[in-house]
Amino acid sequence: MGRPPLWAEDMRARFPNGTFSRIAKVLREREDRTDFVREAIENELLRREALGNATSPEEPSDISSD
């Protein structure tokens, strides 16, 4: 029996012009843009959870999901 997938959830997102070139300038060796985004999201989640700023799923988000 195989292992469960590491990346089971998928999301599309749009970014302002120039974001990808900014990311490319700060990538570490052998790191790709997806790795960078995953790490950035994980760090922000940990930061907000530590501050107690996590919202319940029922609360509306401040960020539009266009």
XYZ file of N, CA, C and O in Angstrom:
264
model
N 0.848 -1.172 0.000
C 0.000 0.000 0.000
C 0.900 1.244 0.000
O 1.869 1.322 0.744
N 0.575 2.249 -0.827
C 1.384 3.459 -0.941
C 1.121 4.447 0.187
O 0.176 4.312 0.958
N 1.974 5.424 0.244
C 1.816 6.463 1.269
C 0.756 7.467 0.841
O 0.505 7.648 -0.351
N 0.138 8.169 1.779
C -0.847 9.190 1.422
C -0.143 10.359 0.730
O 1.029 10.630 0.990
N -0.832 11.052 -0.162
C -0.196 12.164 -0.868
C 0.178 13.298 0.089
O -0.535 13.577 1.048
N 1.318 13.939 -0.183
C 1.758 15.068 0.636
C 0.934 16.319 0.345
O 0.644 17.104 1.228
N 0.587 16.520 -0.910
C -0.085 17.750 -1.329
C -1.489 17.402 -1.809
O -1.752 17.267 -2.989
N -2.416 17.283 -0.877
C -3.759 16.811 -1.190
C -4.733 17.931 -1.536
O -5.788 17.672 -2.091
N -4.399 19.182 -1.193
C -5.309 20.291 -1.463
C -4.722 21.193 -2.541
O -3.518 21.447 -2.565
N -5.585 21.681 -3.408
C -5.156 22.478 -4.547
C -5.850 23.833 -4.522
O -7.011 23.928 -4.119
N -5.142 24.883 -4.948
C -5.732 26.216 -4.978
C -5.084 27.023 -6.093
O -3.870 26.980 -6.265
N -5.896 27.760 -6.809
C -5.371 28.702 -7.792
C -5.392 30.086 -7.164
O -6.306 30.429 -6.432
N -4.380 30.871 -7.452
C -4.309 32.226 -6.901
C -3.729 33.169 -7.946
O -2.941 32.759 -8.792
N -4.137 34.417 -7.869
C -3.602 35.456 -8.751
C -2.762 36.406 -7.910
O -3.078 36.660 -6.754
N -1.707 36.932 -8.532
C -0.782 37.820 -7.842
C -0.572 39.085 -8.659
O -0.703 39.062 -9.882
N -0.211 40.178 -8.001
C 0.068 41.414 -8.732
C 1.248 41.222 -9.696
O 2.129 40.388 -9.455
N 1.267 42.022 -10.761
C 2.388 41.980 -11.701
C 3.692 42.189 -10.962
O 3.780 43.017 -10.054
N 4.699 41.416 -11.353
C 6.020 41.542 -10.756
C 6.274 40.618 -9.580
O 7.424 40.477 -9.146
N 5.227 39.971 -9.062
C 5.406 39.099 -7.905
C 6.329 37.928 -8.218
O 7.225 37.611 -7.428
N 6.149 37.300 -9.366
C 6.961 36.130 -9.691
C 8.430 36.497 -9.876
O 9.317 35.746 -9.475
N 8.706 37.657 -10.461
C 10.106 38.056 -10.608
C 10.724 38.372 -9.251
O 11.900 38.081 -9.019
N 9.954 38.930 -8.334
C 10.451 39.175 -6.976
C 10.763 37.863 -6.278
O 11.787 37.732 -5.597
N 9.867 36.883 -6.425
C 10.096 35.572 -5.817
C 11.355 34.940 -6.413
O 12.201 34.408 -5.683
N 11.503 35.002 -7.731
C 12.651 34.394 -8.404
C 13.972 34.939 -7.864
O 14.959 34.200 -7.752
N 13.999 36.200 -7.488
C 15.227 36.828 -6.986
C 15.627 36.325 -5.595
O 16.787 36.441 -5.213
N 14.691 35.768 -4.843
C 15.000 35.348 -3.468
C 14.946 33.834 -3.264
O 15.132 33.365 -2.133
N 14.709 33.069 -4.325
C 14.658 31.609 -4.182
C 16.010 31.059 -3.763
O 17.061 31.525 -4.191
N 15.958 30.056 -2.897
C 17.166 29.353 -2.475
C 17.547 28.315 -3.532
O 16.750 27.981 -4.399
N 18.746 27.775 -3.415
C 19.186 26.737 -4.331
C 18.239 25.538 -4.246
O 17.852 25.120 -3.149
N 17.823 25.030 -5.373
C 16.916 23.879 -5.506
C 15.500 24.152 -4.988
O 14.728 23.221 -4.793
N 15.169 25.386 -4.734
C 13.812 25.749 -4.302
C 13.066 26.283 -5.518
O 13.611 27.059 -6.297
N 11.819 25.867 -5.681
C 11.027 26.436 -6.765
C 9.956 27.362 -6.179
O 9.815 27.491 -4.969
N 9.237 28.016 -7.049
C 8.237 28.997 -6.621
C 7.170 28.364 -5.742
O 6.724 28.953 -4.753
N 6.759 27.154 -6.059
C 5.746 26.476 -5.262
C 6.251 26.202 -3.846
O 5.519 26.397 -2.875
N 7.503 25.777 -3.734
C 8.100 25.576 -2.401
C 8.061 26.881 -1.610
O 7.733 26.891 -0.420
N 8.424 27.971 -2.273
C 8.439 29.282 -1.622
C 7.053 29.649 -1.100
O 6.900 30.072 0.046
N 6.035 29.479 -1.938
C 4.669 29.838 -1.547
C 4.192 28.960 -0.398
O 3.593 29.454 0.561
N 4.457 27.672 -0.459
C 4.065 26.775 0.635
C 4.704 27.208 1.950
O 4.038 27.254 2.991
N 5.997 27.519 1.911
C 6.701 27.923 3.128
C 6.163 29.256 3.652
O 5.971 29.424 4.860
N 5.907 30.190 2.748
C 5.381 31.496 3.159
C 4.019 31.347 3.825
O 3.745 31.969 4.866
N 3.166 30.518 3.260
C 1.836 30.303 3.837
C 1.949 29.617 5.188
O 1.281 30.010 6.154
N 2.781 28.595 5.285
C 2.952 27.896 6.565
C 3.452 28.853 7.643
O 2.944 28.855 8.765
N 4.445 29.684 7.303
C 4.968 30.648 8.274
C 3.904 31.651 8.711
O 3.809 31.988 9.895
N 3.097 32.115 7.780
C 2.047 33.078 8.127
C 0.959 32.422 8.979
O 0.435 33.032 9.917
N 0.618 31.186 8.670
C -0.357 30.464 9.497
C 0.151 30.298 10.922
O -0.587 30.549 11.894
N 1.403 29.889 11.060
C 1.980 29.724 12.400
C 1.992 31.053 13.153
O 1.674 31.101 14.347
N 2.350 32.132 12.472
C 2.395 33.452 13.099
C 1.009 33.865 13.593
O 0.835 34.281 14.736
N 0.012 33.722 12.741
C -1.346 34.121 13.118
C -1.918 33.231 14.207
O -2.620 33.703 15.098
N -1.660 31.931 14.119
C -2.148 31.023 15.157
C -1.523 31.364 16.507
O -2.194 31.318 17.536
N -0.240 31.714 16.509
C 0.434 32.076 17.753
C -0.145 33.357 18.349
O -0.208 33.510 19.564
N -0.606 34.256 17.491
C -1.212 35.499 17.958
C -2.679 35.329 18.333
O -3.286 36.244 18.868
N -3.237 34.176 18.010
C -4.649 33.946 18.277
C -5.545 34.632 17.269
O -6.697 34.921 17.559
N -5.022 34.888 16.079
C -5.793 35.576 15.048
C -6.482 34.625 14.084
O -6.976 35.057 13.053
N -6.503 33.363 14.407
C -7.178 32.419 13.531
C -8.683 32.654 13.602
O -9.240 32.888 14.673
N -9.341 32.625 12.459
C -10.791 32.793 12.421
C -11.441 31.448 12.162
O -10.855 30.580 11.541
N -12.650 31.311 12.630
C -13.366 30.066 12.378
C -13.820 30.046 10.924
O -13.977 31.089 10.308
N -14.061 28.866 10.343
C -14.474 28.775 8.949
C -15.768 29.530 8.651
O -16.007 29.928 7.527
N -16.596 29.771 9.673
C -17.871 30.451 9.449
C -17.696 31.961 9.288
O -18.566 32.637 8.773
N -16.577 32.506 9.771
C -16.377 33.942 9.695
C -15.924 34.345 8.299
O -15.134 33.657 7.678
N -16.421 35.483 7.794
C -16.003 35.925 6.457
C -14.534 36.347 6.469
O -14.019 36.849 7.463
N -13.876 36.126 5.365
C -12.480 36.484 5.227
C -12.360 37.916 4.735
O -13.221 38.431 4.040
N -11.264 38.576 5.086
C -10.981 39.924 4.594
C -10.464 39.902 3.168
O -10.385 40.919 2.516
N -10.058 38.732 2.701
C -9.428 38.605 1.389
C -10.437 38.050 0.394
O -11.076 37.049 0.632
N -10.543 38.709 -0.735
C -11.427 38.261 -1.810
C -10.844 37.034 -2.473
O -9.634 36.911 -2.613
N -11.682 36.115 -2.902
C -11.210 34.896 -3.571
C -11.533 34.926 -5.049
O -11.935 33.942 -5.625
N -11.329 36.075 -5.680
C -11.613 36.214 -7.122
C -10.786 35.312 -7.947
O -9.709 35.201 -8.048
